[in-house]
mmCIF file of C-alpha atoms in Angstrom:
data_model
loop_
_atom_site.group_PDB
_atom_site.id
_atom_site.type_symbol
_atom_site.label_atom_id
_atom_site.label_comp_id
_atom_site.label_asym_id
_atom_site.label_seq_id
_atom_site.Cartn_x
_atom_site.Cartn_y
_atom_site.Cartn_z
ATOM 1 C CA MET A 3 76.936 156.532 87.733
ATOM 2 C CA GLN A 4 80.302 156.124 89.695
ATOM 3 C CA ILE A 5 78.679 152.757 91.584
ATOM 4 C CA LEU A 6 78.097 151.524 87.893
ATOM 5 C CA ALA A 7 81.438 152.282 86.859
ATOM 6 C CA MET A 8 82.845 150.409 89.824
ATOM 7 C CA ILE A 9 80.466 147.328 89.345
ATOM 8 C CA MET A 10 81.634 147.312 85.501
ATOM 9 C CA MET A 11 85.465 147.422 86.721
ATOM 10 C CA MET A 12 84.703 144.875 89.181
ATOM 11 C CA ILE A 13 83.303 142.494 86.403
ATOM 12 C CA LEU A 14 86.144 142.868 83.900
ATOM 13 C CA MET A 15 88.581 141.954 86.753
ATOM 14 C CA ILE A 16 86.766 138.813 87.684
ATOM 15 C CA SER A 17 86.769 137.756 83.737
ATOM 16 C CA SER A 18 90.194 138.779 83.181
ATOM 17 C CA HIS A 19 91.139 136.798 86.210
ATOM 18 C CA SER A 20 89.040 133.514 84.987
ATOM 19 C CA ALA A 21 90.422 134.129 81.467
ATOM 20 C CA LEU A 22 94.000 133.669 82.762
ATOM 21 C CA ALA A 23 93.302 131.078 85.307
ATOM 22 C CA THR A 24 92.481 128.821 82.648
ATOM 23 C CA GLN A 25 96.111 129.241 80.689
ATOM 24 C CA SER A 26 97.538 126.444 82.414
ATOM 25 C CA LEU A 27 100.591 128.606 84.157
ATOM 26 C CA THR A 28 101.991 126.650 86.962
ATOM 27 C CA CYS A 29 105.169 127.361 89.192
ATOM 28 C CA HIS A 30 107.000 125.720 91.932
ATOM 29 C CA ASN A 31 109.591 126.980 94.476
ATOM 30 C CA ASP A 32 112.220 125.486 96.350
ATOM 31 C CA TYR A 33 110.922 127.852 99.431
ATOM 32 C CA HIS A 34 114.727 129.721 98.877
ATOM 33 C CA ASN A 35 115.425 131.576 95.772
ATOM 34 C CA THR A 36 114.474 129.592 92.640
ATOM 35 C CA PHE A 37 111.032 129.145 90.820
ATOM 36 C CA SER A 38 110.373 126.619 88.075
ATOM 37 C CA CYS A 39 107.545 127.593 85.698
ATOM 38 C CA VAL A 40 105.485 125.639 83.102
ATOM 39 C CA TRP A 41 102.905 127.323 80.641
ATOM 40 C CA ASN A 42 100.330 125.366 78.311
ATOM 41 C CA THR A 43 99.379 127.826 75.726
ATOM 42 C CA SER A 44 97.026 124.736 73.942
ATOM 43 C CA LYS A 45 93.802 126.774 74.983
ATOM 44 C CA LEU A 46 95.113 130.228 74.927
ATOM 45 C CA ASP A 47 92.319 132.320 73.223
ATOM 46 C CA VAL A 48 93.943 135.594 71.886
ATOM 47 C CA ILE A 49 94.219 137.427 68.800
ATOM 48 C CA PRO A 50 96.818 137.320 66.742
ATOM 49 C CA PRO A 51 97.469 133.898 68.265
ATOM 50 C CA VAL A 52 100.502 133.088 70.307
ATOM 51 C CA GLN A 53 103.124 131.459 67.958
ATOM 52 C CA PRO A 54 106.081 129.300 68.885
ATOM 53 C CA GLU A 55 108.245 132.171 67.722
ATOM 54 C CA THR A 56 106.482 134.569 69.854
ATOM 55 C CA ILE A 57 108.767 135.803 72.579
ATOM 56 C CA CYS A 58 107.167 135.880 75.872
ATOM 57 C CA TRP A 59 108.254 136.260 79.611
ATOM 58 C CA ILE A 60 107.568 134.839 82.973
ATOM 59 C CA HIS A 61 107.795 137.809 85.621
ATOM 60 C CA VAL A 62 108.222 136.895 89.150
ATOM 61 C CA MET A 63 107.462 139.050 92.274
ATOM 62 C CA ALA A 64 108.494 138.207 95.669
ATOM 63 C CA LYS A 65 107.599 140.616 98.585
ATOM 64 C CA LYS A 66 108.418 140.816 102.718
ATOM 65 C CA MET A 67 110.352 143.293 103.959
ATOM 66 C CA ARG A 68 110.767 144.607 100.348
ATOM 67 C CA GLN A 69 109.699 143.805 96.995
ATOM 68 C CA THR A 70 112.000 141.970 94.505
ATOM 69 C CA LYS A 71 111.292 140.814 90.930
ATOM 70 C CA GLU A 72 113.015 138.850 88.032
ATOM 71 C CA MET A 73 112.089 137.760 84.621
ATOM 72 C CA VAL A 74 113.277 135.140 82.218
ATOM 73 C CA GLN A 75 112.176 134.254 78.889
ATOM 74 C CA MET A 76 110.125 131.185 78.685
ATOM 75 C CA PHE A 77 111.154 128.749 75.857
ATOM 76 C CA ALA A 78 109.042 126.503 73.422
ATOM 77 C CA ASP A 79 109.576 122.751 73.901
ATOM 78 C CA PRO A 80 110.653 121.643 70.461
ATOM 79 C CA ALA A 81 108.488 118.671 70.784
ATOM 80 C CA GLN A 82 105.360 120.079 72.337
ATOM 81 C CA PRO A 83 105.598 123.567 70.903
ATOM 82 C CA HIS A 84 102.662 124.789 73.103
ATOM 83 C CA ILE A 85 104.395 124.191 76.089
ATOM 84 C CA ARG A 86 106.943 126.434 77.283
ATOM 85 C CA SER A 87 109.045 126.545 80.722
ATOM 86 C CA ALA A 88 111.840 128.684 82.390
ATOM 87 C CA THR A 89 113.957 128.610 85.609
ATOM 88 C CA VAL A 90 114.154 131.840 87.560
ATOM 89 C CA GLY A 91 116.683 132.283 89.999
ATOM 90 C CA PHE A 92 117.001 135.232 92.438
ATOM 91 C CA LYS A 93 120.689 135.759 92.609
ATOM 92 C CA GLY A 94 122.983 138.046 94.745
ATOM 93 C CA GLN A 95 120.368 138.166 97.664
ATOM 94 C CA SER A 96 121.991 138.266 101.583
ATOM 95 C CA PHE A 97 118.765 136.516 102.761
ATOM 96 C CA PRO A 98 116.326 133.942 101.284
ATOM 97 C CA THR A 99 113.833 135.348 98.853
ATOM 98 C CA ILE A 100 111.447 132.986 99.885
ATOM 99 C CA SER A 101 110.070 132.551 103.565
ATOM 100 C CA LEU A 102 107.464 132.684 105.977
ATOM 101 C CA GLY A 103 105.335 135.481 105.228
ATOM 102 C CA THR A 104 106.514 136.210 101.931
ATOM 103 C CA THR A 105 103.952 137.100 99.346
ATOM 104 C CA LEU A 106 104.244 135.615 95.662
ATOM 105 C CA HIS A 107 103.109 136.655 92.249
ATOM 106 C CA GLU A 108 103.841 135.003 88.748
ATOM 107 C CA GLU A 109 102.604 136.166 85.131
ATOM 108 C CA VAL A 110 103.356 135.843 81.573
ATOM 109 C CA HIS A 111 104.027 138.570 79.161
ATOM 110 C CA CYS A 112 104.563 138.183 75.528
ATOM 111 C CA ASP A 113 105.944 140.895 73.040
ATOM 112 C CA ASN A 114 103.384 142.842 71.008
ATOM 113 C CA TYR A 115 100.369 142.005 73.699
ATOM 114 C CA THR A 116 99.606 144.520 76.418
ATOM 115 C CA ASN A 117 97.784 142.603 79.114
ATOM 116 C CA PRO A 118 99.275 139.445 80.584
ATOM 117 C CA MET A 119 99.109 136.311 78.861
ATOM 118 C CA ALA A 120 98.704 134.345 82.118
ATOM 119 C CA GLU A 121 99.218 134.464 85.846
ATOM 120 C CA ILE A 122 98.987 132.778 89.210
ATOM 121 C CA ALA A 123 97.480 135.474 91.572
ATOM 122 C CA LEU A 124 99.004 136.941 94.259
ATOM 123 C CA HIS A 125 99.600 134.109 97.202
ATOM 124 C CA ASN A 126 101.292 133.333 100.456
ATOM 125 C CA SER A 127 104.791 131.667 100.068
ATOM 126 C CA LYS A 128 103.200 128.964 102.678
ATOM 127 C CA ASN A 129 100.402 127.983 100.160
ATOM 128 C CA SER A 130 102.981 127.863 96.931
ATOM 129 C CA ALA A 131 103.557 124.461 95.523
ATOM 130 C CA VAL A 132 107.098 123.827 97.163
ATOM 131 C CA LYS A 133 109.234 121.542 95.319
ATOM 132 C CA ALA A 134 112.718 120.368 96.906
ATOM 133 C CA ALA A 135 115.901 119.108 95.021
ATOM 134 C CA PRO A 136 115.961 115.358 94.876
ATOM 135 C CA PRO A 137 118.025 113.479 97.389
ATOM 136 C CA GLU A 138 121.737 112.718 96.318
ATOM 137 C CA GLY A 139 124.480 110.013 97.155
ATOM 138 C CA VAL A 140 121.902 107.197 97.155
ATOM 139 C CA GLU A 141 124.044 103.816 98.046
ATOM 140 C CA VAL A 142 123.565 100.473 99.595
ATOM 141 C CA HIS A 143 126.004 98.322 101.653
ATOM 142 C CA GLY A 144 124.522 95.048 102.627
ATOM 143 C CA ILE A 145 120.795 95.674 103.700
ATOM 144 C CA ASN A 146 121.570 99.453 104.515
ATOM 145 C CA ALA A 147 120.287 101.910 102.125
ATOM 146 C CA SER A 148 121.332 105.544 102.937
ATOM 147 C CA TRP A 149 121.282 108.905 100.959
ATOM 148 C CA SER A 150 121.749 112.585 101.795
ATOM 149 C CA PHE A 151 119.721 115.755 101.617
ATOM 150 C CA VAL A 152 120.246 119.140 103.178
ATOM 151 C CA PRO A 153 117.452 121.729 102.465
ATOM 152 C CA PRO A 154 118.403 124.804 101.515
ATOM 153 C CA ARG A 155 117.404 126.194 104.955
ATOM 154 C CA GLY A 156 118.011 124.417 108.292
ATOM 155 C CA PRO A 157 114.382 124.723 109.985
ATOM 156 C CA LEU A 158 113.229 122.849 107.050
ATOM 157 C CA GLN A 159 115.239 119.799 107.989
ATOM 158 C CA LYS A 160 112.898 118.768 110.452
ATOM 159 C CA TYR A 161 110.077 118.581 108.025
ATOM 160 C CA LYS A 162 111.248 116.149 105.346
ATOM 161 C CA GLU A 163 109.615 112.926 104.239
ATOM 162 C CA PHE A 164 111.121 110.443 101.657
ATOM 163 C CA GLU A 165 109.883 107.591 99.515
ATOM 164 C CA VAL A 166 112.066 104.909 98.730
ATOM 165 C CA GLN A 167 111.545 102.283 95.553
ATOM 166 C CA TYR A 168 113.852 99.191 94.869
ATOM 167 C CA ARG A 169 113.462 96.676 92.257
ATOM 168 C CA SER A 170 115.336 93.819 90.733
ATOM 169 C CA VAL A 171 117.080 94.698 87.305
ATOM 170 C CA ALA A 172 114.243 92.316 85.666
ATOM 171 C CA GLN A 173 111.514 94.520 87.055
ATOM 172 C CA SER A 174 110.245 97.597 86.092
ATOM 173 C CA TRP A 175 109.284 100.685 88.479
ATOM 174 C CA LYS A 176 105.401 99.987 87.639
ATOM 175 C CA ASP A 177 105.997 96.723 89.344
ATOM 176 C CA VAL A 178 106.981 97.852 92.484
ATOM 177 C CA ALA A 179 104.641 100.986 92.421
ATOM 178 C CA ASN A 180 102.961 99.577 95.408
ATOM 179 C CA ASP A 181 105.929 98.501 97.715
ATOM 180 C CA THR A 182 107.047 102.054 98.340
ATOM 181 C CA ILE A 183 108.801 102.433 101.438
ATOM 182 C CA ASN A 184 108.109 105.641 103.920
ATOM 183 C CA THR A 185 110.124 107.155 105.953
ATOM 184 C CA ASN A 186 111.494 110.633 107.723
ATOM 185 C CA GLU A 187 115.295 109.407 108.034
ATOM 186 C CA THR A 188 117.993 109.243 105.220
ATOM 187 C CA GLN A 189 118.996 105.713 105.982
ATOM 188 C CA ILE A 190 116.970 102.644 106.110
ATOM 189 C CA LYS A 191 117.161 98.808 106.362
ATOM 190 C CA LEU A 192 115.712 96.774 103.454
ATOM 191 C CA PRO A 193 114.227 93.292 104.034
ATOM 192 C CA GLU A 194 116.892 90.750 103.599
ATOM 193 C CA ASP A 195 114.580 88.132 102.712
ATOM 194 C CA ARG A 196 113.772 89.754 99.459
ATOM 195 C CA LEU A 197 117.426 90.427 98.289
ATOM 196 C CA PRO A 198 118.421 86.851 97.493
ATOM 197 C CA SER A 199 122.411 86.816 97.300
ATOM 198 C CA ASN A 200 123.962 87.593 93.816
ATOM 199 C CA GLN A 201 120.884 89.302 92.248
ATOM 200 C CA GLN A 202 121.245 92.795 90.884
ATOM 201 C CA TYR A 203 118.868 95.742 91.958
ATOM 202 C CA VAL A 204 118.314 99.032 91.831
ATOM 203 C CA ILE A 205 117.216 101.949 94.100
ATOM 204 C CA ARG A 206 116.038 105.432 94.058
ATOM 205 C CA VAL A 207 114.915 108.290 96.481
ATOM 206 C CA ARG A 208 112.270 111.357 96.479
ATOM 207 C CA VAL A 209 111.614 113.973 99.159
ATOM 208 C CA ARG A 210 108.652 116.138 99.883
ATOM 209 C CA TYR A 211 108.244 118.536 102.800
ATOM 210 C CA GLN A 212 105.246 117.425 105.158
ATOM 211 C CA LYS A 213 102.133 119.199 104.570
ATOM 212 C CA LYS A 214 101.874 120.297 107.682
ATOM 213 C CA LEU A 215 103.924 122.874 107.243
ATOM 214 C CA LEU A 216 103.555 123.522 103.909
ATOM 215 C CA PRO A 217 100.317 122.213 102.620
ATOM 216 C CA ASN A 218 100.936 122.476 98.683
ATOM 217 C CA ALA A 219 104.159 121.048 98.732
ATOM 218 C CA VAL A 220 105.222 118.446 95.959
ATOM 219 C CA TRP A 221 107.339 115.314 95.863
ATOM 220 C CA SER A 222 110.795 116.106 94.426
ATOM 221 C CA ASP A 223 111.968 114.524 91.025
ATOM 222 C CA TRP A 224 113.451 110.964 91.984
ATOM 223 C CA SER A 225 117.086 110.563 92.684
ATOM 224 C CA GLU A 226 119.656 108.968 90.455
ATOM 225 C CA GLU A 227 119.205 105.497 90.314
ATOM 226 C CA TYR A 228 121.833 103.440 92.518
ATOM 227 C CA ASN A 229 122.544 99.782 91.034
ATOM 228 C CA TRP A 230 124.070 97.046 93.329
ATOM 229 C CA THR A 231 124.588 93.572 93.447
ATOM 230 C CA SER A 232 123.259 91.792 96.810
ATOM 231 C CA THR A 233 125.569 89.994 99.341
ATOM 232 C CA VAL A 234 123.213 89.021 101.886
ATOM 233 C CA GLY A 235 119.768 86.725 101.870
ATOM 234 C CA GLN A 236 120.070 83.244 100.493
ATOM 235 C CA ARG A 237 121.289 82.038 97.028
ATOM 236 C CA HIS A 238 118.928 80.915 94.671
ATOM 237 C CA HIS A 239 119.577 77.409 93.860
ATOM 238 C CA THR A 240 118.601 75.733 90.664
ATOM 239 C CA GLN A 241 116.877 72.169 91.290
ATOM 240 C CA GLY A 242 118.550 69.184 89.784
ATOM 241 C CA ASN A 243 116.686 67.946 86.970
ATOM 242 C CA THR A 244 114.869 65.082 88.726
ATOM 243 C CA HIS A 245 112.830 63.757 85.832
ATOM 244 C CA LEU A 246 114.163 61.898 82.865
ATOM 245 C CA SER A 247 114.666 63.342 79.181
ATOM 246 C CA ASP A 248 112.883 62.062 76.104
ATOM 247 C CA THR A 249 116.009 60.635 75.147
ATOM 248 C CA ASP A 250 116.776 58.901 78.258
ATOM 249 C CA THR A 251 113.240 57.708 78.374
ATOM 250 C CA HIS A 252 113.397 55.880 75.094
ATOM 251 C CA THR A 253 117.093 54.356 75.649
ATOM 252 C CA LEU A 254 115.591 53.088 79.050
ATOM 253 C CA THR A 255 112.242 51.491 77.845
ATOM 254 C CA HIS A 256 114.249 49.997 74.700
ATOM 255 C CA SER A 257 116.592 48.341 76.995
ATOM 256 C CA LEU A 258 113.619 47.183 79.055
ATOM 257 C CA ASN A 259 111.790 45.703 76.192
ATOM 258 C CA HIS A 260 114.730 44.056 75.103
ATOM 259 C CA THR A 261 115.164 42.497 78.601
ATOM 260 C CA PHE A 262 111.682 41.257 78.711
ATOM 261 C CA MET A 263 111.888 39.590 75.204
ATOM 262 C CA TYR A 264 115.145 38.001 77.114
ATOM 263 C CA CYS A 265 112.949 36.629 79.544
ATOM 264 C CA TYR A 266 110.132 35.762 77.144
ATOM 265 C CA THR A 267 112.271 33.464 75.062
ATOM 266 C CA LEU A 268 113.762 31.925 78.180
ATOM 267 C CA THR A 269 110.296 31.160 79.557
ATOM 268 C CA LEU A 270 109.978 28.686 76.311
ATOM 269 C CA SER A 271 112.734 26.572 77.586
ATOM 270 C CA SER A 272 111.759 23.534 79.557
ATOM 271 C CA ALA A 273 112.914 22.144 82.725
ATOM 272 C CA SER A 274 113.700 23.651 86.257
ATOM 273 C CA THR A 275 117.316 24.533 85.095
ATOM 274 C CA GLU A 276 115.786 27.116 82.471
ATOM 275 C CA ILE A 277 113.222 28.238 85.233
ATOM 276 C CA PHE A 278 116.052 28.825 87.454
ATOM 277 C CA GLN A 279 118.316 30.296 84.985
ATOM 278 C CA LEU A 280 114.839 32.670 84.348
ATOM 279 C CA GLU A 281 115.175 33.660 87.881
ATOM 280 C CA SER A 282 118.715 34.225 88.262
ATOM 281 C CA SER A 283 118.375 36.643 84.794
ATOM 282 C CA VAL A 284 115.506 38.782 85.988
ATOM 283 C CA ALA A 285 117.323 39.540 89.230
ATOM 284 C CA GLY A 286 120.291 40.467 87.518
ATOM 285 C CA ILE A 287 118.349 42.423 84.719
ATOM 286 C CA THR A 288 116.182 44.101 87.779
ATOM 287 C CA LEU A 289 119.667 45.097 89.354
ATOM 288 C CA THR A 290 120.875 46.541 85.950
ATOM 289 C CA VAL A 291 117.549 48.592 85.485
ATOM 290 C CA ILE A 292 117.593 49.885 88.920
ATOM 291 C CA THR A 293 121.404 51.035 88.469
ATOM 292 C CA LEU A 294 120.970 52.428 85.085
ATOM 293 C CA ALA A 295 117.714 54.733 86.363
ATOM 294 C CA ILE A 296 120.041 56.229 89.165
ATOM 295 C CA ILE A 297 122.356 56.973 86.888
ATOM 296 C CA LEU A 298 120.469 58.305 84.175
ATOM 297 C CA THR A 299 118.672 60.857 87.198
ATOM 298 C CA LEU A 300 122.267 61.944 88.411
#
């Protein structure tokens, strides 16, 4: 009888965990003392159903030498009432709340409901979703781009990696999605041949801790965008119009027609004098036409 009761208990625990796992609670932390959590209630199957006005709380527990716990109310997104979010900060700690060997546990409780509505089971901080704050102070001078990033704890400094994107103001970020630059430094040199002088550009940077340290680390949000006008590279030259416009072509054609009509009239005259005059006129007319064409192409 006792064995049967234990089996039933295990089944209930497994089914309870499976139900909670489908409720789409996600949390990430900064590997210091702050958690950000989002809960999608669209697939929540409880009676009575959770309404946007239902008051719910996210409970976050961190334990190493001793256990600490914080809870914060989760608020629904006005545009998407089934999405709730909250930021949980552990304040007044003389040491980092999250460090190597810390175990974490997050769960949601709602007023008038006995059991947790969603949870992320107990897990080690190394396997948690760590998301750093975005880099700051992004700027560009010439071809030199730089920014600053100070992790909340010194040992993380050597495990950072960055992604850099830049584009012209006429492009979108989708246009340069395949041109991302990866680096472990807080400064890079941009390719001068892709920065024509006097053109306007935008740059942004994000950071992530390396997977070899934190295998579930995620990219930070993008930094604030920095706009600048290139002072390097070659200028864009607008080539002169070497083709005649329709108006110029019509004018030149009319002049040529008039000239050749004149030549034809001369050929109806007799004697060598007229022929000499014709040859002289054609030579003069040819020079005139060449001069006119040169003027029109300027």
